[in-house]
Coordinates of C-alpha atoms in Angstrom, one line a residue:
M73 CA 30.6 -15.5 12.2
S74 CA 28.9 -15.4 15.4
Q75 CA 26.1 -13.4 14.2
F76 CA 25.2 -16.1 12.0
Q77 CA 25.1 -18.8 14.7
D78 CA 21.2 -19.9 15.3
S79 CA 20.1 -17.4 12.9
K80 CA 18.7 -17.7 9.2
V81 CA 20.2 -16.1 6.1
F82 CA 18.0 -14.6 3.1
K83 CA 19.3 -13.4 -0.2
D84 CA 17.8 -10.3 -0.9
S85 CA 17.9 -8.9 -4.5
I86 CA 18.3 -5.5 -3.0
H87 CA 19.9 -5.7 0.2
G88 CA 22.1 -8.8 -0.3
V89 CA 22.6 -11.3 2.4
I90 CA 20.0 -10.8 5.6
C91 CA 20.9 -12.4 8.8
L92 CA 17.7 -12.5 10.9
S93 CA 17.5 -14.0 14.5
P94 CA 15.4 -17.4 15.7
L95 CA 12.6 -15.4 17.0
L96 CA 12.3 -13.2 13.8
V97 CA 12.3 -16.3 11.8
S98 CA 9.9 -18.0 14.1
I99 CA 7.6 -15.2 12.9
I100 CA 8.6 -15.5 9.4
D101 CA 7.4 -19.4 9.5
T102 CA 3.7 -18.9 10.2
P103 CA 1.1 -18.9 7.7
Q104 CA 0.2 -15.4 8.5
F105 CA 3.4 -14.2 7.4
Q106 CA 3.9 -16.7 4.5
R107 CA 0.6 -15.4 3.3
L108 CA 2.4 -12.2 2.3
R109 CA 4.3 -14.1 -0.4
N110 CA 1.0 -14.0 -2.3
I111 CA 0.3 -10.4 -2.2
K112 CA 1.8 -8.2 -4.8
Q113 CA 3.4 -5.0 -3.3
L114 CA 2.0 -3.0 -6.8
G115 CA -1.3 -4.4 -6.9
G116 CA -2.5 -4.8 -10.6
T117 CA 0.7 -3.2 -12.1
Y118 CA 2.2 -6.5 -12.9
W119 CA -0.6 -7.0 -15.3
V120 CA 0.9 -4.8 -17.4
F121 CA 4.6 -4.4 -16.2
P122 CA 5.7 -8.1 -15.6
S123 CA 9.0 -7.1 -13.6
S124 CA 6.9 -5.6 -11.1
S125 CA 6.2 -8.9 -9.4
H126 CA 7.7 -8.4 -6.1
N127 CA 5.5 -9.3 -3.1
R128 CA 4.9 -7.8 0.6
F129 CA 6.8 -10.8 1.9
E130 CA 10.5 -9.6 0.4
H131 CA 9.4 -6.0 1.2
S132 CA 8.9 -6.7 5.0
L133 CA 12.0 -8.8 5.2
G134 CA 13.9 -5.6 3.8
V135 CA 12.3 -3.3 6.2
C136 CA 13.2 -5.7 9.1
Y137 CA 16.7 -5.7 7.9
L138 CA 16.8 -1.8 7.2
G139 CA 15.2 -1.0 10.9
G140 CA 17.8 -3.0 12.5
E141 CA 20.9 -2.1 10.5
M142 CA 19.8 1.6 11.1
L143 CA 19.7 1.3 15.0
E144 CA 23.0 -0.7 14.8
K145 CA 24.9 2.3 13.1
I146 CA 23.2 4.5 15.8
R147 CA 24.3 2.8 18.6
S148 CA 27.8 2.3 17.6
R149 CA 28.3 6.1 16.7
Q150 CA 26.1 7.6 19.7
P151 CA 26.4 5.3 22.8
E152 CA 24.9 7.7 24.9
L153 CA 21.5 7.1 23.5
G154 CA 21.4 3.9 25.5
I155 CA 20.2 1.8 22.5
T156 CA 19.6 -1.8 23.8
D157 CA 19.2 -5.2 22.2
S158 CA 15.4 -5.1 23.1
D159 CA 15.0 -2.0 21.1
I160 CA 16.5 -3.3 18.1
L161 CA 14.7 -6.4 18.5
C162 CA 11.4 -4.7 18.8
V163 CA 11.8 -2.2 16.0
Q164 CA 12.7 -5.3 13.7
I165 CA 9.6 -7.1 14.7
A166 CA 7.9 -4.2 13.8
G167 CA 9.4 -3.9 10.5
L168 CA 8.5 -7.3 9.7
C169 CA 5.0 -7.3 10.6
H170 CA 3.9 -3.8 9.8
D171 CA 2.2 -5.2 6.7
L172 CA 0.5 -8.1 7.8
G173 CA -2.9 -6.6 7.6
H174 CA -2.6 -5.8 3.9
G175 CA -5.4 -7.3 1.7
P176 CA -5.1 -9.0 -1.8
F177 CA -3.4 -6.3 -4.3
S178 CA -2.0 -4.2 -1.3
H179 CA -3.3 -0.6 -1.5
L180 CA -5.9 -1.5 -3.9
W181 CA -7.9 -3.2 -1.2
E182 CA -8.1 0.0 0.7
H183 CA -9.8 1.5 -2.1
F184 CA -12.0 -1.6 -2.3
M185 CA -12.7 -1.1 1.6
E186 CA -13.7 2.5 0.9
N187 CA -16.3 1.8 -1.2
A188 CA -17.6 -2.1 -0.2
N189 CA -17.6 -1.0 3.8
P190 CA -17.2 2.6 4.5
E191 CA -18.3 2.0 8.0
A192 CA -15.6 -0.2 8.8
V193 CA -12.9 2.9 8.6
W194 CA -10.4 0.1 7.5
K195 CA -6.7 0.5 8.0
H196 CA -4.2 -2.0 6.9
E197 CA -1.8 -0.9 9.9
E198 CA -4.6 -1.7 12.6
C199 CA -5.3 -5.0 10.8
S200 CA -1.7 -5.6 10.8
I201 CA -1.8 -5.2 14.8
K202 CA -4.9 -7.8 14.9
M203 CA -3.0 -10.2 12.6
L204 CA 0.1 -9.7 14.9
D205 CA -1.9 -10.8 18.3
F206 CA -3.3 -14.0 16.2
L207 CA 0.0 -14.9 15.0
I208 CA 1.5 -14.9 18.6
K209 CA -1.6 -16.7 19.8
K210 CA -2.4 -19.1 17.0
N211 CA 1.3 -20.2 16.6
E212 CA 2.1 -20.6 20.4
L213 CA 4.8 -18.0 20.0
E214 CA 4.5 -16.4 23.9
D215 CA 7.1 -18.5 25.5
L216 CA 9.8 -17.6 22.7
F217 CA 9.0 -13.9 23.0
H218 CA 9.5 -14.3 27.0
K219 CA 12.7 -16.1 26.3
N220 CA 13.9 -13.2 24.1
D221 CA 13.0 -10.5 27.0
I222 CA 10.1 -9.1 24.7
T223 CA 7.7 -7.8 27.5
S224 CA 4.3 -6.9 27.7
R225 CA 5.7 -3.2 27.3
D226 CA 7.8 -4.1 24.4
L227 CA 4.8 -5.6 22.6
I228 CA 2.9 -2.2 22.9
F229 CA 5.9 -0.4 21.8
I230 CA 6.0 -3.0 18.6
K231 CA 2.3 -1.9 18.0
E232 CA 2.9 1.8 18.6
L233 CA 5.8 1.5 15.9
I234 CA 3.3 0.4 13.3
V235 CA 0.3 2.1 14.0
G236 CA 1.1 5.1 16.3
P237 CA -0.2 6.0 20.1
D238 CA -3.5 4.7 21.4
S239 CA -4.0 8.4 23.3
N240 CA -4.1 11.9 21.8
I241 CA -1.2 12.8 19.8
G242 CA -1.5 16.4 21.5
D243 CA -0.5 14.5 24.7
D244 CA 3.1 15.9 26.3
W245 CA 3.9 12.3 25.4
P246 CA 1.6 9.7 24.0
Y247 CA 3.4 6.9 23.9
K248 CA 3.4 3.8 26.3
G249 CA 6.1 1.7 24.9
R250 CA 8.8 3.8 25.5
D251 CA 9.7 7.4 27.2
S252 CA 10.5 10.4 25.6
D253 CA 14.2 9.9 25.9
K254 CA 13.8 7.4 22.8
A255 CA 11.4 9.4 20.7
F256 CA 13.7 8.6 17.9
L257 CA 12.9 5.1 17.9
Y258 CA 9.4 6.3 16.5
E259 CA 10.6 7.6 13.5
I260 CA 12.3 4.5 12.0
I261 CA 9.3 2.3 10.7
A262 CA 6.6 4.7 10.3
N263 CA 7.7 8.3 10.6
K264 CA 4.5 10.5 11.5
R265 CA 6.8 13.8 11.6
N266 CA 8.2 13.9 8.1
G267 CA 7.5 10.8 6.4
V268 CA 11.2 9.4 5.8
D269 CA 11.7 6.2 7.2
V270 CA 12.9 2.7 6.2
D271 CA 9.7 1.4 4.9
K272 CA 9.8 3.9 2.4
W273 CA 13.5 3.4 1.7
D274 CA 13.3 -0.1 1.0
Y275 CA 10.0 0.2 -1.6
F276 CA 11.3 3.0 -3.4
L277 CA 14.5 0.8 -3.9
R278 CA 12.6 -2.5 -4.7
D279 CA 9.9 -0.7 -7.0
A280 CA 12.5 1.3 -8.9
H281 CA 14.6 -2.1 -9.2
A282 CA 11.3 -3.8 -10.8
L283 CA 10.8 -1.1 -13.1
G284 CA 7.1 -1.1 -12.1
L285 CA 5.0 2.2 -12.0
R286 CA 2.3 2.7 -9.3
T287 CA -0.8 2.3 -11.4
S288 CA -3.9 1.2 -10.0
F289 CA -6.0 -1.5 -11.2
G290 CA -9.6 -1.1 -10.0
Y291 CA -11.2 -4.2 -8.9
E292 CA -14.0 -2.9 -6.5
R293 CA -17.1 -3.9 -8.4
L294 CA -15.7 -7.2 -9.3
L295 CA -15.2 -8.1 -5.7
Q296 CA -18.5 -6.7 -4.7
F297 CA -20.1 -9.7 -6.3
V298 CA -18.0 -11.9 -4.0
R299 CA -19.2 -13.1 -0.7
V300 CA -17.0 -15.5 2.1
I301 CA -18.1 -17.8 4.2
D302 CA -15.9 -18.8 7.3
V303 CA -15.7 -22.7 7.5
P304 CA -15.3 -23.5 11.3
G305 CA -12.5 -25.7 12.9
E306 CA -8.9 -26.2 12.0
G307 CA -9.6 -26.5 8.3
R308 CA -10.7 -22.9 8.1
Q309 CA -10.5 -21.4 4.6
V310 CA -12.1 -19.0 2.2
C311 CA -14.7 -20.3 0.1
F312 CA -17.8 -18.6 -1.8
R313 CA -21.3 -18.7 -1.2
P314 CA -24.0 -16.4 -1.9
S315 CA -25.6 -14.6 1.3
S316 CA -22.8 -15.3 3.5
L317 CA -19.9 -13.1 5.2
R318 CA -19.1 -10.3 3.0
L319 CA -15.7 -10.0 1.6
S320 CA -15.3 -6.4 3.0
E321 CA -15.9 -7.8 6.6
V322 CA -13.3 -10.7 6.6
Y323 CA -10.7 -8.7 8.3
Q324 CA -12.7 -9.2 11.4
D325 CA -11.7 -12.7 11.6
P326 CA -7.9 -13.3 11.3
S327 CA -8.3 -16.9 11.0
V328 CA -10.0 -16.5 7.6
Y329 CA -8.1 -13.5 6.8
T330 CA -4.8 -15.5 6.9
R331 CA -6.4 -17.2 3.7
L332 CA -7.1 -14.0 1.7
N333 CA -4.5 -13.3 -0.8
D334 CA -4.1 -12.4 -4.6
S335 CA -5.3 -15.8 -5.3
I336 CA -8.6 -14.4 -4.9
L337 CA -8.8 -14.0 -8.9
D338 CA -7.9 -17.9 -9.3
I339 CA -10.8 -18.7 -6.9
I340 CA -13.2 -16.4 -8.6
G341 CA -12.3 -17.9 -12.0
T342 CA -12.7 -21.4 -10.9
S343 CA -15.8 -21.2 -9.3
Y344 CA -19.2 -22.6 -10.4
E345 CA -21.3 -20.0 -8.6
P346 CA -23.7 -18.4 -10.8
E347 CA -23.5 -15.2 -9.0
L348 CA -19.8 -14.9 -9.7
E349 CA -20.5 -15.0 -13.6
P350 CA -20.1 -11.1 -14.0
A351 CA -16.9 -10.9 -12.2
Q352 CA -15.6 -14.0 -14.0
K353 CA -16.1 -12.1 -17.5
L354 CA -13.8 -9.5 -16.0
V355 CA -11.4 -12.0 -14.8
E356 CA -11.2 -13.4 -18.4
R357 CA -10.9 -10.1 -20.1
L358 CA -7.8 -9.8 -18.1
E359 CA -6.4 -13.1 -18.9
R360 CA -7.2 -12.0 -22.8
R361 CA -5.6 -8.8 -22.3
Q362 CA -8.6 -7.1 -23.3
L363 CA -7.8 -4.1 -21.4
Y364 CA -9.8 -1.0 -21.4
T365 CA -8.4 1.7 -23.6
F366 CA -6.8 4.8 -22.4
V367 CA -8.3 8.0 -23.6
G368 CA -6.1 10.7 -21.9
A369 CA -5.0 12.4 -18.9
A370 CA -5.3 15.6 -17.4
S371 CA -4.5 17.8 -14.2
P372 CA -6.3 20.7 -12.7
C373 CA -4.7 23.8 -13.4
D374 CA -4.9 25.1 -10.0
G375 CA -3.5 21.8 -8.6
R376 CA -6.3 21.0 -6.7
L377 CA -8.9 18.0 -7.6
Q378 CA -11.9 19.4 -6.2
I379 CA -14.3 17.3 -8.3
S380 CA -15.4 13.7 -7.9
D381 CA -14.2 10.7 -10.5
S382 CA -18.3 10.1 -11.0
D383 CA -19.0 14.0 -11.8
I384 CA -16.0 14.2 -14.1
E385 CA -17.6 11.0 -15.7
K386 CA -21.0 12.8 -16.1
K387 CA -19.3 16.1 -17.4
L388 CA -17.7 13.9 -20.2
I389 CA -20.9 12.3 -21.4
S390 CA -22.5 15.6 -21.4
Y391 CA -20.0 16.9 -23.9
L392 CA -21.0 14.0 -26.5
D393 CA -22.5 15.2 -29.8
P394 CA -25.7 13.8 -31.0
K395 CA -24.1 11.7 -33.5
D396 CA -22.5 10.0 -30.9
S397 CA -25.5 8.5 -28.9
F398 CA -24.3 4.9 -29.5
I399 CA -21.8 5.8 -26.4
Q400 CA -23.0 5.0 -22.9
P401 CA -22.4 6.8 -19.8
S402 CA -21.2 3.2 -18.6
D403 CA -18.5 2.9 -21.3
V404 CA -16.3 6.0 -19.5
V405 CA -14.1 5.2 -16.4
V406 CA -12.3 8.0 -14.9
T407 CA -9.7 7.2 -12.0
S408 CA -8.1 10.2 -10.1
I409 CA -4.4 9.6 -9.0
H410 CA -2.9 11.5 -6.2
V411 CA 0.8 11.8 -5.7
N412 CA 3.0 13.3 -3.1
F413 CA 6.4 13.2 -1.1
G414 CA 4.7 11.6 2.1
Q415 CA 3.6 14.9 3.5
G416 CA 0.5 15.9 1.6
D417 CA 1.0 19.1 -0.2
K418 CA 3.8 20.0 2.2
N419 CA 7.8 19.9 1.6
P420 CA 9.0 17.0 3.6
L421 CA 12.3 18.4 4.1
E422 CA 10.7 21.2 6.6
F423 CA 10.2 18.7 9.0
V424 CA 13.7 17.2 8.9
R425 CA 16.6 18.8 10.8
F426 CA 20.1 18.8 9.6
Y427 CA 23.8 18.8 11.1
T428 CA 26.6 21.1 9.6
K429 CA 30.1 20.4 9.5
C430 CA 31.1 23.6 11.3
N431 CA 28.2 22.8 14.3
P432 CA 27.9 19.2 14.0
D433 CA 26.3 18.8 17.7
V434 CA 23.2 21.2 16.6
A435 CA 20.6 20.0 14.5
K436 CA 18.7 22.6 12.9
P437 CA 15.8 22.8 10.0
I438 CA 17.4 24.0 6.6
R439 CA 15.6 26.7 4.3
K440 CA 14.2 25.6 0.9
E441 CA 16.5 28.5 -0.9
E442 CA 19.8 26.6 1.2
I443 CA 18.9 23.4 -0.8
S444 CA 18.1 24.3 -4.2
K445 CA 16.5 26.9 -6.6
M446 CA 15.3 23.8 -8.6
L447 CA 12.8 22.3 -5.9
P448 CA 9.3 22.3 -7.0
D449 CA 6.6 24.7 -5.9
R450 CA 4.2 22.3 -4.9
F451 CA 4.8 18.8 -3.6
T452 CA 1.7 17.1 -4.6
E453 CA 0.2 16.1 -7.8
E454 CA -3.5 15.1 -9.1
V455 CA -4.2 13.8 -12.2
I456 CA -7.2 12.1 -13.6
H457 CA -6.9 9.3 -16.2
V458 CA -9.9 8.6 -18.6
H459 CA -10.6 5.0 -19.9
S460 CA -13.2 3.2 -22.2
K461 CA -14.3 0.3 -21.6
R462 CA -15.2 -0.7 -25.1
R463 CA -12.1 -0.8 -27.4
D464 CA -14.1 0.8 -30.4
S465 CA -11.8 3.3 -32.0
A466 CA -14.7 5.6 -32.4
I467 CA -15.9 5.7 -29.1
V468 CA -12.1 6.6 -28.1
E469 CA -12.0 9.3 -30.4
A470 CA -15.2 10.7 -29.3
L471 CA -14.2 10.8 -25.7
K472 CA -11.0 12.5 -26.6
R473 CA -12.8 15.3 -27.9
C474 CA -14.8 15.2 -24.8
L475 CA -12.1 15.4 -22.6
D476 CA -10.5 18.3 -24.5
K477 CA -13.8 20.2 -24.0
F478 CA -14.1 19.4 -20.3
C479 CA -10.3 20.5 -19.7
E480 CA -10.9 23.8 -21.5
D481 CA -14.0 24.7 -19.7
N482 CA -13.0 23.7 -16.3
L483 CA -9.4 24.7 -16.3
F484 CA -7.5 21.2 -16.5
L485 CA -4.2 20.8 -18.1
R486 CA -4.4 17.9 -20.8
H487 CA -1.5 15.7 -20.5
A488 CA 0.4 15.1 -24.1
A489 CA 2.1 11.5 -23.3
E490 CA -0.9 9.4 -24.4
N491 CA 1.2 6.4 -25.8
W492 CA 3.2 6.3 -22.3
F493 CA -0.2 5.3 -20.6
S494 CA -1.9 3.6 -23.6
T495 CA -1.8 0.2 -21.8
V496 CA -2.4 0.8 -18.2
P497 CA -5.6 -1.3 -17.0
A498 CA -8.6 0.1 -15.3
L499 CA -10.9 -2.4 -15.0
N500 CA -13.0 -0.8 -12.2
G501 CA -16.5 -1.4 -13.8
V502 CA -18.7 -4.4 -14.9
D503 CA -19.8 -4.9 -18.2
K504 CA -23.4 -4.7 -18.7

């Protein structure tokens, strides 16, 4: 029972009882971390699959827990590694804070930033580091970190666990937070070597438990109508005005970013700004379940998608018959989806070493043929989804014929499971 003294217990739907130390709880009990309660882990999937309602908040708790549990197990079985309490606490803090930088609707925000502010080269991991610094300073946690023996080098270590090293990865040892004899610590939260880490363990379990599918829900053009202004002083908040700081620039100010989460749709929907009227129409479509209609899906036969979504849209329109002149280019939406096992087109098991019963002290790679003859030849898949903005059956049927012709001429394989995707939303355009 001693582990529960001065700690806080959380009941998690995946991992059961999670016991966290006072320092971790002090991080959790801040506006910057509580913000994660209002950021859906699966973006817009919740609009179609109601059970996929879990948030970055519980995921971060899970990663913190798994990271600590993993290190405790390793320490008990391999004391010669010299794992310290400080090592474990730093890994837990990194697991807790690794997603602080996520924007509204999680990974969807990254796609929005790519289009709205490509010069920013924005990554949520780097934003997490900025938010962590702000969280510590804003909530005056420096003394508490010091009392828990978290040094300046430990803070560097925590940030490296989240985002990687500052120096060139080609250096003999690019990390500053820990020496090379503890290189294994860098493979727990965000494994750069093979992609197998507790972050993925938790969200695989959590996403499967929620029975949600990783579908995309494009708010890119909707959010381009929005502007954010920073109200100075302690009462800072996110509000909307024309000709002010762009939404894609909010990450530069953590005090404003703290207030930015999935509630942005509610703010847009209740705004009286005339500039937001087109965006409000899209929000209303969501609320009325007037989702874009699924036309079909297809994959390149060679497995590599070498054409942009916009070029596919143009090609599809070029296949229309003259009698279908009532269909406009703006009626069709193409979304490309890229899926892999965490290492692009490579087999992640090539980067994992295994111990054998006959030689338990030596780890070595395992050949593909030693694992199973049933492993796939490719470890990445690229698929295009085609939607119609208008729900007219004549338009949908015409676009289906166009997609068939496109697949035939461009060596794409047409997917048959249309009904399975028929309600996936793709509101990444604005009705004219």
